[in-house]
Amino acid sequence: MATVIEGNRTAIDPIALRRAFGTFVTGVTVITTVDADGKPRGMTANSFSSVSLDPPLLLVCVNKGALSYPAFCGSDRFAVNLLRDSQIDVSNLFASKAPDKFASVSYDVVHTGAPVLTDCLSWFDCTTYERVDAGDHTILVGRVQAFGTSPSAPLGFCRGRYAQVKDPLPPGWLSSTNMIVGYLIEAQGEVLLVADGNGGWVLPTAPRKLVNGRLPVEGGGELSLMSDDTFLYSVFDVAGHDSGYLIYRARLAEPRGALTLPPGFCFFAPSELPYDEIPSTEVRAMLRRFVRESENGGYSIYVDSPDGGRLATVGTAQPWVRNAQP
């Protein structure tokens, strides 16, 4: 079905045009800023595009009828948060007229002070570069000051509904600056490992960070960890791999007997760790260090370097203490 203009005598049907625009598959973003009172504001938008690499620019279109429109027009900063495939609820929340959209989501500030959602697919923290009036929208052009991404699958949108995007992470996509996050998880003196599918064992890795004490693990499922007893333990590169590794030491927050482990997960006593079946030399060395330090009751942080690395002794883990506000 086509709509043709002849001598400007045929008006465009806005509903039909909207449907035609909607056949273009997009991602889903939540754009955020702060208003004049410093209150976080945000809305769902899918009219997002990259603009330039030098300078680093992007754009998003803001509807002039949106409740948050005055905040975006009056602010010198904003963030674009691309949602992952399991964040339909977040998309619906920021598309609603809820009085406090940020009450049930985790967010932080990174560079500009605009709210950045901490559990999204990718985020771009921007200063406002230009505003362009465009009919019933304003084109908001941002200069990227900081950004981050993850290997999660994106949330898609097409023909007015959410769409699933397959194969989001082709081989070789990750650059050498990306880090793989692994967890050295203890429970009753034993260490959790995961079968790698090739007859070996590896540490559990997570597709995204710990949220509200729940750690989603690769392969499906979640583990409940003690947030106050989760600490950075080791940072290193692995020979033959592009990505570096961040390893956190953590403890289960629930009894072993109440836990249903995902397939391939297994706890090992320190004396029974299958070192010969762990393919990474660096991980084997880290586990041996962990066993020694567990016996002594003191721990250190290892950071890799060309001359053999550095160990910073931190002693026995202590609960977090929140700094008093002046």
XYZ file of N, CA and C in Angstrom, residues 33-42 71 98-102 107 115:
54
model
N 18.371 12.296 32.038
C 19.038 13.557 32.325
C 18.663 13.971 33.743
N 19.034 15.160 34.137
C 18.594 15.726 35.411
C 17.940 17.062 35.124
N 16.885 17.378 35.877
C 16.198 18.649 35.660
C 16.867 19.764 36.454
N 16.260 20.925 36.458
C 16.853 22.095 37.106
C 17.023 21.912 38.604
N 16.234 21.018 39.205
C 16.346 20.752 40.642
C 17.281 19.591 40.943
N 17.928 19.030 39.908
C 18.822 17.899 40.108
C 18.124 16.565 40.190
N 16.835 16.531 39.889
C 16.067 15.283 39.951
C 16.260 14.490 38.668
N 16.518 13.171 38.769
C 16.684 12.374 37.552
C 15.386 12.265 36.775
N 15.484 12.411 35.464
C 14.330 12.289 34.584
C 14.708 11.345 33.440
N 13.702 10.653 32.898
C 14.006 9.726 31.825
C 12.773 9.315 31.052
N 12.987 19.033 30.682
C 14.253 18.699 31.339
C 15.358 18.488 30.313
N 4.728 7.050 35.334
C 5.001 6.769 36.746
C 5.674 7.980 37.392
N 5.284 8.342 38.620
C 5.823 9.547 39.253
C 7.311 9.453 39.580
N 7.814 8.243 39.897
C 9.233 8.080 40.213
C 9.757 6.860 39.467
N 10.195 7.074 38.251
C 10.637 5.969 37.413
C 11.955 5.360 37.889
N 12.709 6.086 38.684
C 14.022 5.607 39.105
C 13.995 4.849 40.425
N 20.906 2.768 39.158
C 21.594 3.706 38.277
C 22.739 4.370 39.023
N 22.025 10.308 34.850
C 21.861 8.946 35.370
C 22.190 7.903 34.296
